[in-house]
XYZ file of C-alpha atoms in Angstrom:
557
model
C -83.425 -189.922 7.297
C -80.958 -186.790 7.016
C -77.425 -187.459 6.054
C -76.373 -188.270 9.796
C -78.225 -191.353 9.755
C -75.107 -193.368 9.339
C -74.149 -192.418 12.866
C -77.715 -194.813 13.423
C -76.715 -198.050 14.445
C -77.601 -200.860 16.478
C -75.158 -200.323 18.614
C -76.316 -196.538 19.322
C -79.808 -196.841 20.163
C -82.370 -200.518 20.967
C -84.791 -198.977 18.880
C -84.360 -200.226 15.023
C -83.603 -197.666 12.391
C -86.476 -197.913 10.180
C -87.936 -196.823 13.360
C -86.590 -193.614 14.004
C -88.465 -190.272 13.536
C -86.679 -187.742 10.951
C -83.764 -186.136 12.419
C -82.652 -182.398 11.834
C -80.549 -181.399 9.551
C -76.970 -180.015 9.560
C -75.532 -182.929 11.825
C -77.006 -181.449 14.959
C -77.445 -184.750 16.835
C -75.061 -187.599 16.712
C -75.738 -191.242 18.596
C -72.139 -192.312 18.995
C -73.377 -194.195 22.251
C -72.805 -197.928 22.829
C -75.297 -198.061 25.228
C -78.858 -199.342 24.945
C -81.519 -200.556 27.057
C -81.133 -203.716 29.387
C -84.538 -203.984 29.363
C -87.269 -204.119 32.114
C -86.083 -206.881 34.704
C -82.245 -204.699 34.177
C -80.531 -204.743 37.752
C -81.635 -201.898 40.171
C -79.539 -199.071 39.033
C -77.806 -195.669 40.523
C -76.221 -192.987 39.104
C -75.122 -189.602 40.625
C -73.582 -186.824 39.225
C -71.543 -184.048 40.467
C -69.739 -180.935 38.381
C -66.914 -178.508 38.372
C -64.592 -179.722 41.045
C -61.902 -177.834 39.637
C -59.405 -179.754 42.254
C -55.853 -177.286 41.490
C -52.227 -177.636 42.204
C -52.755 -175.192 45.256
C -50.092 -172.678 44.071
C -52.901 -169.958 43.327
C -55.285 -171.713 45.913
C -57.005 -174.786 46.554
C -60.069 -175.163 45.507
C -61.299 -178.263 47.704
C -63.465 -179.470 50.229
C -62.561 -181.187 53.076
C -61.502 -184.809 53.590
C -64.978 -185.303 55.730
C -66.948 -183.459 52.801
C -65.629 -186.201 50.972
C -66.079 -189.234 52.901
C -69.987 -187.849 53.320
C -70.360 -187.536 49.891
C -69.227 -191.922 49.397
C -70.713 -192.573 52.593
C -74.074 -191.325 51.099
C -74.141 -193.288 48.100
C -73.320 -195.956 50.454
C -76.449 -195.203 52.088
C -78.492 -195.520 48.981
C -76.819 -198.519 47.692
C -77.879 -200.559 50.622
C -81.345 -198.561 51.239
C -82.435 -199.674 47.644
C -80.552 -202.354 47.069
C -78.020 -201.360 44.431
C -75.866 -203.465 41.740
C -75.191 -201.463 39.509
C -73.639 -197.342 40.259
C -72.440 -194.687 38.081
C -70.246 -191.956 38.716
C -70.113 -189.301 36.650
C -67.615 -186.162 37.121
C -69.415 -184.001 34.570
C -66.658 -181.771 33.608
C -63.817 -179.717 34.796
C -62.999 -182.086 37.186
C -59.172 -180.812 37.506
C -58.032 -177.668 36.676
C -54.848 -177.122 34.425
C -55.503 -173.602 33.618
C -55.615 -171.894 37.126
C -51.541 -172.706 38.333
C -48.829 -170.412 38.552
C -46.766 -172.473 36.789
C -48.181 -170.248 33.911
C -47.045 -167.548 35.244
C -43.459 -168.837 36.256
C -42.485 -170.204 32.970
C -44.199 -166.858 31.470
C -45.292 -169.345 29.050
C -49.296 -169.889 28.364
C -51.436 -172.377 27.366
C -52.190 -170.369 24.077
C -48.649 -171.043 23.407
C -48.244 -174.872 22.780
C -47.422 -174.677 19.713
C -44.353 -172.104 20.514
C -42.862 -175.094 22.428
C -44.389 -178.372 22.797
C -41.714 -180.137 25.217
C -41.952 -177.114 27.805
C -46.082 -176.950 27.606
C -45.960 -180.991 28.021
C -43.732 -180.546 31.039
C -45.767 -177.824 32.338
C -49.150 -180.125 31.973
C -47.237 -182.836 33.423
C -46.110 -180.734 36.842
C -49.404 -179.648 37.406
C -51.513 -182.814 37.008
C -48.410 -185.005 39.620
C -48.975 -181.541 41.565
C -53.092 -181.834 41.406
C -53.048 -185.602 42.536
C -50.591 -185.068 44.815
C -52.334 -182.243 46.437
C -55.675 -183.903 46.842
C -54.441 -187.470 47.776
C -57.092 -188.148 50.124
C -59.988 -187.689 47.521
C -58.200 -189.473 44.360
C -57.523 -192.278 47.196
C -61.137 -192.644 47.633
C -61.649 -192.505 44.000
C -59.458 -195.237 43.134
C -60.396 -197.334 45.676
C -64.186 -196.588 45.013
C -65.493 -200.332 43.220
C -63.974 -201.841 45.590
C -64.601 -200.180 48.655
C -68.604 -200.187 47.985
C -68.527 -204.151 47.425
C -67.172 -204.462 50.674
C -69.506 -202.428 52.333
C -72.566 -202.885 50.345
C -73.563 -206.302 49.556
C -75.487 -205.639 46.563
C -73.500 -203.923 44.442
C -72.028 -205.842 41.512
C -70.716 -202.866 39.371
C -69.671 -199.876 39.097
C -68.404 -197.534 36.693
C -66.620 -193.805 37.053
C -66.861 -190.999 33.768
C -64.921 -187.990 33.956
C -66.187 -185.687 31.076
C -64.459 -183.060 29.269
C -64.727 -179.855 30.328
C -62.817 -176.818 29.500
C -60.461 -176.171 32.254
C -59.043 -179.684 32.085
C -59.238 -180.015 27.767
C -55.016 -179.529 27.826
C -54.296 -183.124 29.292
C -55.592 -184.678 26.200
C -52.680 -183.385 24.236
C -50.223 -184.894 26.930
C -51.158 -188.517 26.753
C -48.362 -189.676 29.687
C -49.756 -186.903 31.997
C -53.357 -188.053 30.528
C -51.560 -191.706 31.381
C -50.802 -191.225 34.703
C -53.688 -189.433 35.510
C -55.993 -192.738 34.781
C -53.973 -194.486 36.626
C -53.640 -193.092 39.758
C -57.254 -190.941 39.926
C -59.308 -194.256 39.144
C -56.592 -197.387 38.955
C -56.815 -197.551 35.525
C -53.811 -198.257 32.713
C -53.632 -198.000 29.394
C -54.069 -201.966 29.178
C -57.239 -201.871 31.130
C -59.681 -200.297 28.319
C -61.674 -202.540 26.738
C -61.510 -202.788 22.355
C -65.443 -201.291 23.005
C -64.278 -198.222 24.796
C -61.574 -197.339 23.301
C -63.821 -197.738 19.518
C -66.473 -196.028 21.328
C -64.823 -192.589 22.375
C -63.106 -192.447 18.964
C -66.565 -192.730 17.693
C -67.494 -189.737 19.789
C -63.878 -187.910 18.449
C -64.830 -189.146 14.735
C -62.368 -191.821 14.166
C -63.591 -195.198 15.495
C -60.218 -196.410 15.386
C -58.601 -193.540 16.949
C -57.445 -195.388 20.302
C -57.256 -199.186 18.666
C -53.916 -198.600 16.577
C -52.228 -197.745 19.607
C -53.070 -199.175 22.740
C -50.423 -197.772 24.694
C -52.390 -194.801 24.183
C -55.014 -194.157 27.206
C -58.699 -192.493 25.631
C -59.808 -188.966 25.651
C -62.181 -187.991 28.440
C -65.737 -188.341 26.704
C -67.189 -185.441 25.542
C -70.691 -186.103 26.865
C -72.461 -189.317 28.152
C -76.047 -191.112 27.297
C -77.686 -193.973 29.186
C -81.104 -194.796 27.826
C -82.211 -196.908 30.693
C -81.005 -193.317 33.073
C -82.889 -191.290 30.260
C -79.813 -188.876 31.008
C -77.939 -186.914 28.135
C -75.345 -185.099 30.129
C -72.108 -182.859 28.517
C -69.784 -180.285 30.110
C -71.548 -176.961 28.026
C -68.712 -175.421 26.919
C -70.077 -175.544 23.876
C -72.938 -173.142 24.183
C -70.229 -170.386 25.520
C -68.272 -168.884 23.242
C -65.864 -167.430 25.342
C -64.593 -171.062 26.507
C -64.847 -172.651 23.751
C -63.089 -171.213 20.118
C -64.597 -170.152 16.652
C -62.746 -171.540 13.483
C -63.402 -170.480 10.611
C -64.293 -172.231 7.490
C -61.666 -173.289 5.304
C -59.607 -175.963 2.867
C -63.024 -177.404 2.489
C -63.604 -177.993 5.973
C -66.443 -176.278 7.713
C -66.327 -173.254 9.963
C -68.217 -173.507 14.023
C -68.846 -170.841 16.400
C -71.079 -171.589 19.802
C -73.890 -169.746 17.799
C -74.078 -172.710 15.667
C -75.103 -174.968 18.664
C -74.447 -178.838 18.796
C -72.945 -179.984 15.710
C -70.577 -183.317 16.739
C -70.314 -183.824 13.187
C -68.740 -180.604 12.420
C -66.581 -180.805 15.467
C -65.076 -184.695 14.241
C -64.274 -182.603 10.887
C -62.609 -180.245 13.170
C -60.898 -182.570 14.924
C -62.784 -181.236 17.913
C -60.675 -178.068 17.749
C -63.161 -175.966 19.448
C -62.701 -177.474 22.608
C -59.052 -178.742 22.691
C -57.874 -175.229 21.452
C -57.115 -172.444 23.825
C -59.948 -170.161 24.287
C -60.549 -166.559 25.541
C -61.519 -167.780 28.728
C -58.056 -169.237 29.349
C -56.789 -165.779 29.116
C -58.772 -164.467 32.047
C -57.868 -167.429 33.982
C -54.213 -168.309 33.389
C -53.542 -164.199 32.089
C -54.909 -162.256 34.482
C -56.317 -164.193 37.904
C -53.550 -166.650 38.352
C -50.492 -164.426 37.071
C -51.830 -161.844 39.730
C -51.965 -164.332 42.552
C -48.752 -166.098 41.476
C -46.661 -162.622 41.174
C -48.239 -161.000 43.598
C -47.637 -163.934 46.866
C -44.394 -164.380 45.457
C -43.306 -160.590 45.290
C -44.670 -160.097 49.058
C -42.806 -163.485 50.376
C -39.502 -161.884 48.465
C -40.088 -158.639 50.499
C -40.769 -160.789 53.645
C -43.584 -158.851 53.817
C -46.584 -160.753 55.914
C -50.273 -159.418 55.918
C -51.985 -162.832 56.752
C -55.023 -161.224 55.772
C -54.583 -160.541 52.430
C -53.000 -163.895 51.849
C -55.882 -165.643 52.886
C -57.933 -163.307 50.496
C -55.597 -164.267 47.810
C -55.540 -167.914 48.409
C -59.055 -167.860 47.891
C -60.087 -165.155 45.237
C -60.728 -168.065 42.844
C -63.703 -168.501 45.085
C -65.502 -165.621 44.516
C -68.890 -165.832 42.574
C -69.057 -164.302 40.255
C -66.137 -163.943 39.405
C -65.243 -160.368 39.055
C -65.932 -160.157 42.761
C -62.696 -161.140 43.058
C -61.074 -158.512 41.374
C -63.395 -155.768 43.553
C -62.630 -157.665 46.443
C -58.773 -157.307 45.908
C -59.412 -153.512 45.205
C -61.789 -152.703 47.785
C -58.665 -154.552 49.856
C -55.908 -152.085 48.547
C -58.025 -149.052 49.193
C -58.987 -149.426 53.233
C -55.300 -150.756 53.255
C -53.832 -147.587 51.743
C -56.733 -145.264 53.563
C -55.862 -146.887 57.297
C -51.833 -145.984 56.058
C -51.182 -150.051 57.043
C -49.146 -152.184 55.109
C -48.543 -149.819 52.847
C -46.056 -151.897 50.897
C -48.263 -154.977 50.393
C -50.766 -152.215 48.564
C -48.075 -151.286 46.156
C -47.491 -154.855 45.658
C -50.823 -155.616 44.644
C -51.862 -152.206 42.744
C -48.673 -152.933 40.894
C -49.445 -156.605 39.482
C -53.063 -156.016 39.394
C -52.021 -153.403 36.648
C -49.445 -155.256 35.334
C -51.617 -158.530 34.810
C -54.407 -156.603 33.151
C -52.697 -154.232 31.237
C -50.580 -157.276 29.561
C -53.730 -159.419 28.695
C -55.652 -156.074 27.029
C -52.497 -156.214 24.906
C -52.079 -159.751 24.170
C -52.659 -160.236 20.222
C -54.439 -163.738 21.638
C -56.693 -162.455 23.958
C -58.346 -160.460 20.774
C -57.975 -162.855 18.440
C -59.940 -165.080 20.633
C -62.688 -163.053 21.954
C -66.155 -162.808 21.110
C -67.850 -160.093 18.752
C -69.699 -158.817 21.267
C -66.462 -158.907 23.673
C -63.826 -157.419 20.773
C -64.934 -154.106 20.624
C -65.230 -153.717 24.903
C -61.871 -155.135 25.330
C -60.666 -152.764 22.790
C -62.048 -149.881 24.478
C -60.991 -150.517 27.594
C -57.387 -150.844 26.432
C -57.458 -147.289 25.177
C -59.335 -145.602 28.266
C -56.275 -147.173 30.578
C -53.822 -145.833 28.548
C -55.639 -142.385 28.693
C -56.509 -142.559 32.497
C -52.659 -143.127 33.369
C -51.789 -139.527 33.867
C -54.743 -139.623 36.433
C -52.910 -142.053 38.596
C -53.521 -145.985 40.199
C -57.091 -144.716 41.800
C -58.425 -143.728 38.454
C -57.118 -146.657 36.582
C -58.381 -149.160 39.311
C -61.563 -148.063 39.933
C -61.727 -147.675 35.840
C -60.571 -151.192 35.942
C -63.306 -152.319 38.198
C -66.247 -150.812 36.647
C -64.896 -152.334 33.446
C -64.856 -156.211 34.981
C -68.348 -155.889 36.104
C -69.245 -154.541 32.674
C -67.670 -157.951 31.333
C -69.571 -159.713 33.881
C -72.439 -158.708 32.680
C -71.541 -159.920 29.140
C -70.259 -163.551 30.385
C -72.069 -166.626 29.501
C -72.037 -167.523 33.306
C -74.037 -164.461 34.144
C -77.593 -166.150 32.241
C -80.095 -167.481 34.549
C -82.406 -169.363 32.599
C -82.900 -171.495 29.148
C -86.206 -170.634 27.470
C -87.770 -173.199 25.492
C -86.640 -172.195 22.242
C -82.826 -172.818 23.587
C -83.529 -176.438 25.151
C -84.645 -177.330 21.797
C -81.695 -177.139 20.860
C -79.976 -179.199 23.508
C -78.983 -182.819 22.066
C -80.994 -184.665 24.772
C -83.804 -182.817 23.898
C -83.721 -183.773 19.932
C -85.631 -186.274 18.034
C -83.107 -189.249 18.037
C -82.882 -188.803 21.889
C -86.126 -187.667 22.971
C -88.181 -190.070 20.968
C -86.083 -192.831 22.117
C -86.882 -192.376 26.203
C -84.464 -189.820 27.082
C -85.794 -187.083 29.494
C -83.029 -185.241 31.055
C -80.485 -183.090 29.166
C -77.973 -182.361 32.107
C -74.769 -179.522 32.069
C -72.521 -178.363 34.540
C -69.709 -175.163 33.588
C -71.505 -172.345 34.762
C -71.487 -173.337 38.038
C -75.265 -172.110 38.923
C -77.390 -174.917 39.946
C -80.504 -174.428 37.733
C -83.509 -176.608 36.942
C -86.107 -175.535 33.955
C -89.218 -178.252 32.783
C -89.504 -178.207 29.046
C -93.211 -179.171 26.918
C -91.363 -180.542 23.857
C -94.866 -182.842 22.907
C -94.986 -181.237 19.555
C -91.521 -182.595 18.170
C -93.055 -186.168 19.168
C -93.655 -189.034 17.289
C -97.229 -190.720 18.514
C -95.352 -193.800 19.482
C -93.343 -192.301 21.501
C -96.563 -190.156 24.067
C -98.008 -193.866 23.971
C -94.291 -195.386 25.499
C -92.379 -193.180 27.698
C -92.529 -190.492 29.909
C -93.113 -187.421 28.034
C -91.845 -184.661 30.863
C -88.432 -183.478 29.515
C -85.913 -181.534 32.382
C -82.690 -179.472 31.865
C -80.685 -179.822 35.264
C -77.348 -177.525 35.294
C -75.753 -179.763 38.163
C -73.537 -176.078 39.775
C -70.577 -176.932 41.210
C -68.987 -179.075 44.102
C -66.708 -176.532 45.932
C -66.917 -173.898 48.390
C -67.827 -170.182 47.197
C -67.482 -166.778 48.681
C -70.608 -164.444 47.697
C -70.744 -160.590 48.622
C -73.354 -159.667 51.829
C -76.150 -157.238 51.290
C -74.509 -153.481 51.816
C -71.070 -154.648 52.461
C -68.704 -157.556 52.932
C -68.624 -161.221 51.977
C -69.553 -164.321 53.530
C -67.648 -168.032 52.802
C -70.498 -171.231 52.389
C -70.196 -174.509 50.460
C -72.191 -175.819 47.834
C -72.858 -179.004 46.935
C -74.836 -180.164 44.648
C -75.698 -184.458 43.550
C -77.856 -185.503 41.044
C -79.270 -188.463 41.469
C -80.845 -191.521 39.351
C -82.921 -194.591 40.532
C -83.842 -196.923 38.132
C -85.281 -199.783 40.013
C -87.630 -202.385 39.430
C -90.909 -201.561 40.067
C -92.761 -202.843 43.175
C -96.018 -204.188 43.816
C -97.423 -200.922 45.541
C -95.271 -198.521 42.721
C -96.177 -200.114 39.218
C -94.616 -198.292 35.976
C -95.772 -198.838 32.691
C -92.348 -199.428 31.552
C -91.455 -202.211 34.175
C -89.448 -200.245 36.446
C -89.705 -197.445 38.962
C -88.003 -194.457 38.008
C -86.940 -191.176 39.503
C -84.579 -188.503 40.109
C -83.569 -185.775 42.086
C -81.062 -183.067 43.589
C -79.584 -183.031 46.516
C -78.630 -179.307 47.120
C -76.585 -178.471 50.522
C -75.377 -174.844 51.278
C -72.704 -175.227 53.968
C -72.387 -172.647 56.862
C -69.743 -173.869 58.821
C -68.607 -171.993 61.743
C -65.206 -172.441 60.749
C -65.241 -170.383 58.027
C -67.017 -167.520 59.792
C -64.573 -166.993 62.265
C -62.044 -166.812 59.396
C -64.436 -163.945 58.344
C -65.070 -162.647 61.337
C -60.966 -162.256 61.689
C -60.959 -160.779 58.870
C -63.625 -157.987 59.827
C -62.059 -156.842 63.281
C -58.787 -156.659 61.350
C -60.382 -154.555 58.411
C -62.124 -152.078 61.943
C -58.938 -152.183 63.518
C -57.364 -150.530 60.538
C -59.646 -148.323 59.306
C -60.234 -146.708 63.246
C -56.140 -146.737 63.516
């Protein structure tokens, strides 16, 4: 066994120690996971999984669905719990479930998240608007939330348990260093308090955060959000991925003994409890292209124009939703492409030299933030860099040369982003923690991810890394499943224009007992699946379709 076999115990993992295949080095795989198997005649089991919500304060846009997306969404797993006769259901919100970063309250306070440690009362007070603000704002949902386990009992019959996981993701990672907004987010998004976690969960996610008795000296003191999740019995490994992109999560160097991490280095929990899981708690280049530049535009920019009573309802619905756009430096060409048939038609002429002004502003201030350097990627520092120094020289040119300039230069980082990659190859998924020894050779089968918010599926032949026990006992067909996101989107048309749809994407997990007619050589019958629904409503189109006959009627004017 390496040196991370101490992380081995019988609480991790039903099969013994002695058992266990050799695991790799370098603390690449830790089992801090109180779970293990309930065995074959285990209750029939579901567990779905959804991603990237991002539910906001609405004061840069709402990112939401709407209340009857919602009740669909319970009323389906309704459906299943009564259809296959349900006890036990898991919920699991895999990451970035709110959104702290993307408010204007950034923007207001001219204060950042970068800057916590400038002022720690004024960022707690800013964490604490915005979460009162997000669950105030989205009601209807966190109602159904909170009133999930007991709502299902009464309308399915079968169902005995149930259990809701919000994971840490990256857009959310600030409300763990604001325990009453973390507090008060518990209790009203899932009805839980402080006094409600068990002695188990509460040792268990200090386990996961390196210090078992992290949440136990203080019980006032809700848990973190988990970093990632395992159920043997689901075979699912499931985190938020923020750790495989470096520009969301942050490189420390090593130092005073401790060791240094950058997303090159892959999944090292070890290294991160050392860290005190500083990668992902920290502020992170992302964060400046979020809070710095998207929201501050939207923020300044809505507020400027309502100062100067000035009322294109056009553009604000294009602002209210340029959070939307995928990816994401359509939003900045939409916003452009905006201010140029604006300022060619001669309409509205003041709302273009609203937005042409903050859209410089807001991007000429985060190419000279010291933190948006100082927290950018190799391959990211010397672009950035360059781009500051061709806007300075393209300013005697004038606002067309330094937006379009602008422009070409967000696609370029587009093309650099972590979000842009549409595959895994093999040699990646090895590295996966689901996919590793300790996991794999123990039943697991499905490493799962959300962040980049494209829905992805890839099959991986890992028979090699095997122990012969193993091929005889379980399933040996290993999936990666990137779960997308749960929100609407707005995606550019072939030639020209943009068209509005919602995606939704649920993963789903039966474990059942097995049947007569559906034997399984492990007892039970097991499968999963996707459920992946594009929405066209018409709705949306005739929002678009506004939007086009008021873009004709300016440009023929």
């Amino acid at each position: 066994m390496s040196e991370n076999s101490e992380f081995l115990t019988k609480e991790d993992i039903s099969t013994p120690v002695a058992d266990q295949p050799n695991e790799p080095d370098s603390g690449s795989v830790i089992l801090s996971q109180a779970y293990k198997s309930a065995g074959p005649n285990r209750n029939n089991r579901l567990c779905v999984v959804i991603s990237d919500i991002h539910l906001t304060d609405g004061s840069v846009g709402i990112q939401n669905l709407s209340n009857k997306a919602w009740d669909d969404f319970f009323n389906k797993i309704e459906d299943t719990c009564r259809n296959k006769q349900i006890k036990e259901v898991h919920l699991i919100f895999d990451g970035d479930f709110i959104d702290l970063i993307r408010s204007g309250e950034w923007a207001d306070e001219n204060f950042y998240p970068w800057q916590r440690n400038d002022d720690g009362e004024l960022f707690n007070n800013i964490i604490n608007r915005i979460t009162r603000k997000i669950l105030e704002v989205h009601a209807y949902f966190f109602s159904l939330l909170r009133n999930f386990d007991s709502t299902i009992k009464d309308k399915c019959e079968s169902v005995e348990s149930t259990k809701t996981i919000i994971i840490l993701g990256n857009h959310d990672k600030e409300i763990l260093l604001v325990n009453d907004a973390l507090a008060y987010f518990y209790e009203q998004a899932l009805g839980r308090t402080a006094e409600s976690f068990t002695d188990g969960e509460r040792r268990h996610i200090g386990r996961m955060y390196g210090d078992k008795d992290m949440f136990l000296t203080d019980k006032s003191r809700v848990p973190y959000f988990p970093f990632y999740h395992a159920d043997k019995d689901f075979r699912l490994f499931t985190t938020h991925g923020q750790w495989r992109d470096s520009e969301n999560s942050v490189a420390v160097e090593a130092e005073g003994g401790k060791p240094g991490w950058s997303a090159d280095d892959g999944w090292q929990p070890q290294v991160w409890s050392q860290l005190n899981y500083r990668p992902f708690i920290e502020s992170c280049f992302g964060d400046t292209v979020a809070a710095g530049v998207l929201s501050t535009f939207i923020f300044k920019t809505k507020r400027e124009l309502a100062s100067k009573n000035i009322v294109v309802n056009r553009l604000n619905h294009i602002l209210d939703e340029l959070d939307l756009y995928r990816p994401s430096y359509l939003a900045v060409q939409r916003i452009i492409e905006e201010s140029k048939a604006m300022r060619k038609a001669k309409k509205d002429i003041a709302a273009v030299e609203v937005i042409e002004k903050n859209l410089m502003s807001c991007v000429v201030c985060w190419l000279s933030w010291d933190f948006t350097h100082q927290s950018a990627s190799k391959k990211l520092k010397f672009p950035l860099l360059f781009a500051r120094f061709i806007l300075k020289a393209l300013k005697i040119f004038g606002k067309k040369i330094e937006l379009s300039a602008i422009l070409w230069g967000m696609k370029g980082f587009a093309r650099l982003s972590h979000q842009r990659r549409s595959g895994v190859d093999l040699k990646k998924m090895r590295t996966f923690p689901g996919f590793q020894p300790p996991f794999s050779n123990n039943g697991f089968q499905i490493h799962g991810e959300g962040h980049t918010h494209n829905p992805l599926e890839e099959e991986a032949n890992l028979n090699s890394q095997l122990s012969e026990a193993t091929r005889v006992k379980y399933n040996t067909n290993f999936t990666y499943v990137n779960f997308g996101a749960w929100r609407d989107q707005i995606i550019a048309r072939k030639d020209k224009g943009y068209r509005r749809r919602g995606m939704l994407r649920t993963f789903n997990i039966l474990d059942l007992n097995a049947s007569d007619d559906a034997p399984n050589q492990l007892g039970r019958q097991f499968s999963f699946y996707t459920q992946d629904v594009a929405i066209w409503r018409d709705s949306l189109d005739r929002i678009e379709e506004k939007e086009t006959r008021e873009e004709a009627t300016q440009v023929n004017a």
